[in-house]
Coordinates of C-alpha atoms in Angstrom, one line a residue:
X1 CA -59.1 15.1 25.2
X2 CA -60.6 18.2 25.2
X3 CA -62.1 20.6 22.3
X4 CA -62.2 24.4 23.1
X5 CA -62.6 27.7 21.8
X6 CA -60.7 30.7 23.1
X7 CA -61.8 34.1 22.5
X8 CA -59.6 36.4 24.0
X9 CA -62.0 38.3 25.8
X10 CA -62.8 36.9 29.6
X11 CA -66.3 35.9 31.4
X12 CA -67.0 37.8 34.5
X13 CA -66.4 35.3 37.7
X14 CA -63.8 32.8 35.6
X15 CA -64.7 29.8 34.5
X16 CA -68.0 28.3 35.5
X17 CA -69.0 24.6 34.5
X18 CA -72.6 24.2 32.9
X19 CA -72.4 19.8 33.9
X20 CA -71.0 19.9 29.7
X21 CA -68.0 22.5 29.0
X22 CA -66.3 25.2 31.3
X23 CA -67.4 28.3 29.9
X24 CA -66.0 32.0 30.9
X25 CA -67.5 34.8 28.4
X26 CA -67.5 33.6 25.0
X27 CA -64.7 31.0 25.6
X28 CA -65.2 27.0 26.5
X29 CA -63.4 23.9 27.4
X30 CA -65.0 20.8 26.9
X31 CA -63.1 17.8 28.5
X32 CA -64.1 14.8 26.4
X33 CA -67.4 12.7 27.9
X34 CA -66.2 9.2 29.5
X35 CA -66.2 7.0 32.4
X36 CA -62.0 7.0 31.9
X37 CA -61.6 11.0 31.6
X38 CA -61.3 13.2 34.5
X39 CA -61.1 16.4 34.9
X40 CA -60.8 19.5 37.4
X41 CA -60.5 23.2 37.4
X42 CA -57.8 25.0 39.9
X43 CA -58.2 28.7 40.0
X44 CA -56.9 31.0 42.4
X45 CA -59.0 33.3 44.7
X46 CA -60.0 36.5 43.2
X47 CA -58.4 38.5 46.1
X48 CA -54.9 37.7 45.9
X49 CA -52.2 39.0 44.0
X50 CA -52.5 36.0 41.9
X51 CA -56.2 36.4 40.6
X52 CA -57.1 35.0 36.9
X53 CA -54.9 32.5 37.2
X54 CA -57.0 29.1 36.0
X55 CA -55.9 26.1 35.3
X56 CA -57.6 22.9 33.6
X57 CA -56.7 19.0 34.2
X58 CA -58.2 16.8 32.1
X59 CA -56.4 13.3 32.8
X60 CA -57.0 9.7 32.5
X61 CA -58.6 7.8 35.9
X62 CA -55.7 6.2 37.3
X63 CA -56.5 3.1 39.8
X64 CA -54.2 4.0 42.6
X65 CA -55.0 8.0 43.0
X66 CA -57.8 9.2 44.5
X67 CA -60.7 9.9 41.8
X68 CA -61.5 13.5 41.7
X69 CA -64.9 15.0 43.7
X70 CA -64.6 18.6 43.2
X71 CA -64.9 19.9 39.5
X72 CA -63.2 22.9 41.1
X73 CA -60.5 24.3 43.4
X74 CA -60.0 27.5 44.4
X75 CA -56.8 27.8 46.1
X76 CA -53.4 30.1 45.7
X77 CA -49.8 30.7 46.5
X78 CA -47.8 27.0 46.4
X79 CA -50.9 25.1 46.4
X80 CA -51.9 26.3 43.2
X81 CA -48.4 26.0 41.4
X82 CA -48.1 22.7 43.5
X83 CA -51.4 21.2 41.7
X84 CA -50.6 22.2 38.0
X85 CA -47.2 21.2 38.1
X86 CA -48.0 17.7 39.8
X87 CA -49.7 17.3 36.2
X88 CA -45.8 15.9 35.2
X89 CA -46.1 13.4 37.2
X90 CA -49.1 11.6 36.3
X91 CA -48.8 7.9 35.4
X92 CA -51.5 7.7 32.2
X93 CA -52.7 10.3 29.7
X94 CA -53.1 14.0 30.5
X95 CA -53.5 17.7 29.0
X96 CA -52.8 20.5 31.2
X97 CA -54.7 24.0 30.1
X98 CA -53.3 27.2 31.7
X99 CA -55.0 30.2 31.3
X100 CA -54.7 33.9 32.4
X101 CA -57.5 36.5 33.1
X102 CA -56.5 37.7 30.2
X103 CA -57.2 34.6 28.0
X104 CA -53.6 33.7 26.9
X105 CA -53.4 29.8 27.3
X106 CA -50.5 27.1 27.9
X107 CA -51.5 24.3 26.8
X108 CA -49.0 21.1 27.8
X109 CA -50.0 17.1 26.7
X110 CA -48.4 13.9 28.0
X111 CA -45.7 11.9 26.4
X112 CA -48.5 8.9 25.8
X113 CA -49.8 9.9 22.3
X114 CA -53.4 9.2 23.0
X115 CA -55.9 11.6 21.4
X116 CA -53.0 14.0 20.3
X117 CA -54.6 17.9 19.8
X118 CA -55.2 19.9 17.1
X119 CA -55.0 23.7 17.0
X120 CA -56.1 26.0 14.7
X121 CA -55.8 30.2 15.3
X122 CA -57.9 32.7 13.1
X123 CA -57.4 36.4 14.5
X124 CA -58.3 36.8 17.9
X125 CA -59.8 33.1 18.2
X126 CA -58.2 29.4 19.4
X127 CA -60.1 26.1 18.3
X128 CA -58.6 23.1 19.6
X129 CA -59.9 19.9 18.9
X130 CA -59.2 16.0 19.7
X131 CA -60.8 15.6 16.0
X132 CA -59.0 17.2 12.9
X133 CA -62.8 17.6 11.2
X134 CA -63.9 20.1 14.1
X135 CA -61.7 22.5 12.7
X136 CA -62.8 23.5 9.5
X137 CA -59.9 24.2 7.1
X138 CA -59.7 27.3 4.9
X139 CA -59.7 27.4 1.0
X140 CA -55.9 27.0 -0.3
X141 CA -54.8 25.8 2.9
X142 CA -52.7 22.6 1.8
X143 CA -49.1 22.4 2.8
X144 CA -46.8 21.0 0.3
X145 CA -44.6 19.4 2.4
X146 CA -46.9 17.4 4.4
X147 CA -49.3 16.6 1.2
X148 CA -45.8 15.1 -0.2
X149 CA -45.1 12.9 2.2
X150 CA -48.3 11.6 2.9
X151 CA -48.4 10.3 -0.8
X152 CA -44.9 9.1 -0.8
X153 CA -45.4 7.3 1.9
X154 CA -43.0 9.5 4.3
X155 CA -44.3 9.9 7.4
X156 CA -43.4 13.0 9.6
X157 CA -43.8 13.8 13.1
X158 CA -43.8 17.8 13.8
X159 CA -46.6 20.5 14.9
X160 CA -47.5 20.6 11.2
X161 CA -50.5 18.7 9.3
X162 CA -51.6 18.8 5.6
X163 CA -53.9 22.1 6.1
X164 CA -51.2 24.9 6.7
X165 CA -53.4 26.8 9.5
X166 CA -54.0 23.3 11.6
X167 CA -51.3 22.6 13.9
X168 CA -50.5 19.1 15.5
X169 CA -49.8 19.6 19.5
X170 CA -46.8 16.9 19.9
X171 CA -46.1 14.8 22.6
X172 CA -44.9 17.0 25.8
X173 CA -44.9 20.0 23.5
X174 CA -46.4 23.0 24.9
X175 CA -48.6 25.7 22.4
X176 CA -48.7 28.9 24.1
X177 CA -51.8 31.2 22.4
X178 CA -52.9 34.8 22.8
X179 CA -54.6 37.1 20.9
X180 CA -52.1 39.5 20.3
X181 CA -48.6 37.7 19.3
X182 CA -50.6 33.8 18.4
X183 CA -49.4 30.5 18.5
X184 CA -46.0 28.9 19.1
X185 CA -45.4 25.2 19.9
X186 CA -42.4 24.6 21.9
X187 CA -40.7 21.3 21.3
X188 CA -39.8 19.4 24.1
X189 CA -36.0 18.1 25.1
X190 CA -35.2 15.0 23.0
X191 CA -36.5 11.4 25.3
X192 CA -34.1 9.2 25.9
X193 CA -34.0 5.4 24.7
X194 CA -32.3 1.9 25.8
X195 CA -30.4 0.2 23.9
X196 CA -29.8 -4.0 24.2
X197 CA -28.4 -5.2 26.9
X198 CA -27.2 -8.8 28.3
X199 CA -29.5 -11.0 30.2
X200 CA -28.8 -12.6 33.5
X201 CA -28.6 -16.5 33.1
X202 CA -31.7 -16.7 35.5
X203 CA -33.5 -13.7 33.3
X204 CA -37.4 -14.3 32.4
X205 CA -37.8 -12.0 29.7
X206 CA -41.7 -13.3 29.1
X207 CA -42.9 -13.2 32.6
X208 CA -41.4 -9.4 32.6
X209 CA -43.3 -8.8 29.9
X210 CA -46.2 -10.3 31.3
X211 CA -46.4 -8.6 34.3
X212 CA -45.7 -4.9 32.8
X213 CA -48.7 -5.7 30.4
X214 CA -50.7 -6.9 33.5
X215 CA -50.0 -3.7 35.6
X216 CA -50.0 -1.0 32.4
X217 CA -53.9 -2.7 32.3
X218 CA -54.7 -2.6 36.1
X219 CA -53.1 0.7 36.6
X220 CA -56.9 2.0 35.4
X221 CA -59.9 1.2 37.2
X222 CA -62.0 -0.3 34.5
X223 CA -65.3 -3.3 34.3
X224 CA -65.3 -6.4 32.4
X225 CA -69.0 -5.4 30.8
X226 CA -67.2 -2.4 29.6
X227 CA -64.2 -3.3 28.0
X228 CA -63.9 -5.0 24.8
X229 CA -60.7 -5.9 23.2
X230 CA -59.3 -6.0 19.2
X231 CA -58.5 -9.6 18.4
X232 CA -57.3 -10.1 15.3
X233 CA -55.5 -13.3 16.1
X234 CA -51.7 -11.2 15.3
X235 CA -49.2 -11.2 17.9
X236 CA -49.8 -7.8 19.2
X237 CA -53.7 -8.1 19.7
X238 CA -52.9 -11.5 21.4
X239 CA -50.3 -10.2 24.3
X240 CA -53.4 -7.3 24.9
X241 CA -56.3 -10.2 24.7
X242 CA -54.3 -12.5 27.5
X243 CA -53.2 -9.3 30.0
X244 CA -56.3 -8.3 29.7
X245 CA -58.1 -11.9 30.2
X246 CA -55.4 -12.3 33.2
X247 CA -56.1 -8.8 35.5
X248 CA -59.8 -8.2 34.0
X249 CA -61.8 -11.3 33.2
X250 CA -63.7 -12.2 30.2
X251 CA -63.8 -9.4 28.0
X252 CA -65.6 -9.0 24.8
X253 CA -63.7 -9.8 21.9
X254 CA -63.7 -8.3 18.5
X255 CA -62.3 -8.0 15.0
X256 CA -62.0 -7.6 11.4
X257 CA -62.4 -10.7 9.7
X258 CA -61.0 -11.5 6.1
X259 CA -62.1 -13.9 3.5
X260 CA -61.0 -17.4 2.4
X261 CA -58.3 -19.9 3.2
X262 CA -56.8 -17.0 5.5
X263 CA -60.1 -15.9 7.2
X264 CA -60.4 -19.7 8.1
X265 CA -57.3 -19.9 9.4
X266 CA -58.0 -16.1 11.5
X267 CA -61.0 -17.7 13.0
X268 CA -59.3 -21.3 13.8
X269 CA -56.8 -19.3 15.6
X270 CA -58.8 -16.4 17.4
X271 CA -61.3 -19.4 18.5
X272 CA -58.3 -21.4 20.3
X273 CA -56.9 -17.9 21.7
X274 CA -60.2 -16.5 23.0
X275 CA -61.2 -20.3 24.2
X276 CA -57.7 -20.9 25.9
X277 CA -57.7 -17.5 27.7
X278 CA -61.8 -17.6 28.3
X279 CA -62.9 -14.3 27.2
X280 CA -66.1 -13.3 26.6
X281 CA -68.3 -12.6 23.6
X282 CA -67.2 -11.8 20.3
X283 CA -68.3 -9.6 17.5
X284 CA -66.8 -9.2 14.4
X285 CA -67.0 -7.3 10.8
X286 CA -66.3 -9.1 7.3
X287 CA -63.9 -6.6 6.2
X288 CA -64.5 -7.0 2.7
X289 CA -68.1 -6.0 3.0
X290 CA -67.1 -2.8 4.9
X291 CA -63.7 -2.1 1.9
X292 CA -61.9 1.1 1.3
X293 CA -64.5 3.3 -0.9
X294 CA -67.5 1.0 -0.8
X295 CA -70.2 2.9 -2.1
X296 CA -72.3 3.3 0.7
X297 CA -69.4 3.8 3.2
X298 CA -68.7 7.7 4.4
X299 CA -66.1 8.6 1.8
X300 CA -67.4 7.6 -1.7
X301 CA -70.9 9.5 -0.8
X302 CA -68.7 13.1 0.0
X303 CA -69.6 12.5 4.2
X304 CA -67.0 14.6 5.9
X305 CA -63.7 12.4 6.3
X306 CA -60.3 13.3 8.0
X307 CA -57.3 12.9 5.9
X308 CA -55.9 11.2 9.2
X309 CA -58.5 8.1 8.6
X310 CA -57.3 4.9 8.6
X311 CA -57.2 2.7 5.5
X312 CA -59.9 0.5 6.7
X313 CA -61.9 3.6 8.2
X314 CA -65.1 2.4 6.6
X315 CA -64.9 -1.3 8.4
X316 CA -63.7 -0.1 11.7
X317 CA -66.5 2.4 11.9
X318 CA -69.1 -0.1 11.5
X319 CA -66.9 -2.1 14.2
X320 CA -67.0 0.5 16.6
X321 CA -70.2 1.4 16.2
X322 CA -71.4 -2.4 16.7
X323 CA -69.3 -2.3 20.0
X324 CA -70.3 0.7 21.3
X325 CA -74.2 -0.3 21.3
X326 CA -73.4 -3.5 22.7
X327 CA -72.0 -2.1 26.2
X328 CA -68.4 -1.2 25.5
X329 CA -66.5 1.6 26.6
X330 CA -63.1 0.8 26.8
X331 CA -61.1 -0.7 23.4
X332 CA -58.4 -2.0 24.1
X333 CA -55.4 -2.7 20.7
X334 CA -52.2 -3.9 20.1
X335 CA -50.4 -0.8 18.6
X336 CA -46.9 -0.5 19.5
X337 CA -46.1 -4.1 18.4
X338 CA -44.6 -3.5 15.8
X339 CA -42.6 -1.3 17.6
X340 CA -41.8 -3.1 20.5
X341 CA -40.1 -5.6 18.6
X342 CA -37.9 -3.5 16.1
X343 CA -34.4 -3.6 14.6
X344 CA -32.3 -1.3 14.8
X345 CA -30.0 -0.2 11.6
X346 CA -26.9 -1.7 12.6
X347 CA -29.1 -5.3 13.3
X348 CA -30.8 -5.2 10.2
X349 CA -27.0 -4.9 8.6
X350 CA -26.2 -7.9 10.8
X351 CA -29.7 -9.8 10.0
X352 CA -30.0 -9.2 6.5
X353 CA -33.5 -8.6 7.2
X354 CA -34.8 -5.9 4.6
X355 CA -35.9 -1.8 6.3
X356 CA -39.6 -1.8 3.9
X357 CA -39.2 1.9 2.5
X358 CA -41.6 2.4 -0.3
X359 CA -40.4 4.3 -3.4
X360 CA -41.6 7.3 -4.0
X361 CA -44.9 7.2 -6.7
X362 CA -43.8 8.5 -10.2
X363 CA -47.4 10.4 -10.2
X364 CA -45.7 13.0 -7.3
X365 CA -46.9 16.7 -8.7
X366 CA -44.0 18.9 -9.3
X367 CA -44.7 21.5 -6.2
X368 CA -44.8 17.9 -3.7
X369 CA -41.3 16.9 -5.6
X370 CA -40.3 20.5 -5.0
X371 CA -40.1 19.4 -0.9
X372 CA -38.8 16.2 -0.8
X373 CA -35.3 17.1 -0.2
X374 CA -36.9 18.7 2.8
X375 CA -39.3 16.3 4.0
X376 CA -36.7 15.7 7.6
X377 CA -36.6 18.9 8.1
X378 CA -38.3 20.6 11.0
X379 CA -39.2 17.0 12.6
X380 CA -40.3 16.7 16.6
X381 CA -37.5 15.9 18.8
X382 CA -36.8 12.1 19.3
X383 CA -40.3 11.1 21.3
X384 CA -40.9 8.9 24.2
X385 CA -42.8 6.4 22.0
X386 CA -41.9 6.0 18.3
X387 CA -43.1 8.3 15.9
X388 CA -44.6 5.7 14.0
X389 CA -46.4 4.4 17.2
X390 CA -47.6 8.0 18.1
X391 CA -49.1 8.4 14.0
X392 CA -51.0 4.9 14.5
X393 CA -52.2 6.2 17.9
X394 CA -53.6 9.3 16.8
X395 CA -55.6 6.9 14.0
X396 CA -57.1 4.8 16.6
X397 CA -58.0 7.7 18.5
X398 CA -60.2 9.8 16.9
X399 CA -61.9 6.6 15.5
X400 CA -62.9 5.4 18.2
X401 CA -63.6 8.7 20.6
X402 CA -66.2 9.8 17.3
X403 CA -68.0 6.4 18.9
X404 CA -68.0 7.3 22.8
X405 CA -64.8 4.5 23.5
X406 CA -61.9 5.5 24.8
X407 CA -58.7 3.3 23.4
X408 CA -55.9 1.9 25.1
X409 CA -53.0 0.2 23.8
X410 CA -50.7 -1.4 26.7
X411 CA -48.0 -2.4 24.1
X412 CA -47.5 1.4 23.3
X413 CA -46.6 2.4 26.3
X414 CA -42.9 4.1 27.7
X415 CA -42.2 1.2 30.4
X416 CA -42.6 -1.5 27.8
X417 CA -41.3 -0.3 24.8
X418 CA -38.4 0.3 27.1
X419 CA -38.3 -3.3 28.0
X420 CA -38.5 -3.9 24.5
X421 CA -35.6 -2.1 23.6
X422 CA -33.5 -3.4 26.6
X423 CA -34.0 -7.0 25.0
X424 CA -31.2 -8.7 23.1
X425 CA -31.7 -8.7 19.1
X426 CA -32.5 -12.7 19.7
X427 CA -36.1 -11.9 21.9
X428 CA -37.2 -9.3 19.6
X429 CA -36.7 -10.6 16.0
X430 CA -39.4 -12.2 14.5
X431 CA -41.4 -11.6 17.9
X432 CA -39.8 -14.9 19.5
X433 CA -41.0 -12.9 23.1
X434 CA -44.7 -12.6 22.3
X435 CA -44.4 -16.6 20.6
X436 CA -42.7 -18.1 23.4
X437 CA -45.3 -15.9 25.5
X438 CA -48.2 -18.2 23.3
X439 CA -45.9 -21.5 23.4
X440 CA -46.0 -21.1 27.2
X441 CA -49.7 -20.6 27.9
X442 CA -49.8 -23.7 25.6
X443 CA -51.4 -22.6 22.2
X444 CA -51.0 -24.5 19.1
X445 CA -48.4 -24.5 16.5
X446 CA -51.3 -22.5 14.4
X447 CA -51.6 -19.9 16.8
X448 CA -47.6 -19.2 17.0
X449 CA -46.6 -19.8 13.8
X450 CA -49.3 -19.1 11.7
X451 CA -48.5 -20.5 7.6
X452 CA -50.4 -18.2 6.1
X453 CA -49.9 -15.1 6.4
X454 CA -52.9 -12.7 7.6
X455 CA -53.3 -8.9 6.3
X456 CA -55.3 -6.8 4.6
X457 CA -54.0 -6.1 1.5
X458 CA -56.0 -8.6 -0.5
X459 CA -58.6 -6.5 0.5
X460 CA -57.0 -3.2 -0.5
X461 CA -56.4 -4.3 -3.6
X462 CA -59.9 -6.0 -4.2
X463 CA -61.5 -2.9 -3.0
X464 CA -59.7 -0.1 -4.8
X465 CA -60.1 -2.2 -8.1
X466 CA -64.2 -2.4 -8.0
X467 CA -65.0 1.1 -6.4
X468 CA -61.6 2.9 -5.7
X469 CA -60.2 2.5 -9.5
X470 CA -63.8 4.1 -10.7
X471 CA -64.3 6.9 -8.1
X472 CA -60.4 8.3 -8.6
X473 CA -61.4 8.0 -12.3
X474 CA -64.2 10.4 -12.3
X475 CA -62.3 12.5 -9.6
X476 CA -59.4 13.1 -12.1
X477 CA -60.5 16.2 -14.0
X478 CA -60.9 17.9 -11.1
X479 CA -58.5 16.6 -8.8
X480 CA -57.8 19.1 -6.0
X481 CA -54.2 17.9 -5.9
X482 CA -53.8 18.1 -9.5
X483 CA -54.6 21.8 -9.9
X484 CA -52.4 22.3 -6.6
X485 CA -49.6 20.8 -8.4
X486 CA -49.5 17.6 -5.8
X487 CA -50.4 15.2 -7.9
X488 CA -48.8 14.8 -11.8
X489 CA -52.1 14.1 -14.1
X490 CA -49.7 12.6 -16.7
X491 CA -48.3 10.1 -14.5
X492 CA -51.8 9.1 -12.6
X493 CA -53.9 9.1 -15.5
X494 CA -51.3 6.7 -17.1
X495 CA -51.2 4.3 -13.6
X496 CA -55.4 4.5 -13.6
X497 CA -55.5 3.4 -17.1
X498 CA -52.7 0.4 -16.8
X499 CA -54.4 -0.7 -13.2
X500 CA -57.3 -1.2 -15.2
X501 CA -56.0 -3.1 -18.1
X502 CA -53.7 -5.5 -15.9
X503 CA -56.4 -5.4 -12.8
X504 CA -52.9 -5.5 -10.4
X505 CA -51.3 -2.4 -8.7
X506 CA -54.3 -0.6 -7.6
X507 CA -53.4 -0.4 -3.9
X508 CA -51.0 2.1 -5.6
X509 CA -53.4 4.2 -6.2
X510 CA -55.0 4.5 -2.3
X511 CA -53.7 7.3 -0.9
X512 CA -53.7 9.8 -3.7
X513 CA -57.8 8.8 -3.8
X514 CA -57.6 9.3 -0.1
X515 CA -56.3 12.4 0.3
X516 CA -59.1 13.6 -2.4
X517 CA -61.7 12.2 -0.9
X518 CA -61.2 14.0 2.3
X519 CA -60.3 17.5 0.9
X520 CA -63.8 17.1 -1.2
X521 CA -65.5 16.2 2.0
X522 CA -64.4 19.2 3.7
X523 CA -65.1 21.5 1.0
X524 CA -61.5 22.5 0.4
X525 CA -61.4 24.1 -3.2
X526 CA -59.2 24.4 -5.9
X527 CA -57.1 27.6 -6.0
X528 CA -53.8 28.9 -7.4
X529 CA -50.6 27.4 -5.1
X530 CA -49.0 29.7 -2.8
X531 CA -45.5 31.2 -3.6

């Protein structure tokens, strides 16, 4: 929600708004410009003992709260502290930046995980952004454990990133910095979670679920013409779309579309959902035409890309670009639906449903393998939302915000998740809660129980065979990850040869190629590994 550069030298007259940024000397703070976002700078009077204290509050506008009418408010004593501490009870996403006269800073974020911040301290300067690409990582900057986690499909949620000099501000955490002592990040207390409960005989989980989604959407001031919903046809996006239709109206729909028989099924299901819910005009992008590493895309052509970008970044960028051109400003997603209906380990032991843990690839290099025993060390405490949800929100946020869209994911919210956690297993398993919601709304069996599985696995495999494998083979001799001992050249070369011969298993090469492409685009040179 903000970009910021703090230099440690205050300007005369405190923070001043220039219509785009808050500026003090050579320091600046830039709130994300969007109708969903409001901000206010609260400062103490220069004549008081508290003079020099400032607090910038950047938050998602709430429908039931008075909108900001003045960008700057000067107040002192208890009123200053009240406004600062009021941030903790704000119902939507919020970031608080407190700065003293000496330019030390304290940054606190909310629990929702939208637009997470990345921080890079360098000498007497701190740079902060919601977009990792703004922070320009330096040479020999890779964190072996974080790289290993990415390559080994072991998601870590912590303050660390794949770059040693860049930190991630996790949910509810607080970052403190000044030019003398540097940067530190303090984790919050572990979040509490609900356990499954026994339902009352008259309980109606579907009605409660639907009401919670409607309340989440109407918590914001929205307009029909400004809203779009990613409607893939799956359960999660359908829940979001139905709730939007019931609250905002016939909003625009959008999706990445599949090919073949699966694509035909997806088309029929999307059409039925849209028609019955009375949704608005539709916009689609065939995912196969913008697959991973296609020759004209940013990753294949070397344009700057982030290690946090999603697998289908090329297609999502095209979709979001078209949505923005069509007038959309808010994009609603189904992120969080899987975690809403997740099974606990003890429940899987009863149901026998597998826990899909990807095996560690053979192509990990020795430096990466050395970190695997410590892959679960130094993680953030239990978060309000699941760590996998927060990771997905980070990917969606950056991609959408680069196109001027504010992302909203009603399923990925504290109240909705707590409700899901409290449901008996029978309502969560197989997303029964969502399927009954569709049944009650009158949808066909094909919508409720599609016979063909709709996902992008075949698209990724085809794209890696056509574009990814040749690119990876071209980069192998001078691979940054290989030269730093994070990939095994023999194993990866052998795997590439096997895929080229059998034409199977190309998707297993996606992660090393994606990370290599990001590093090359950011001009991170190969270097001798740090001890």
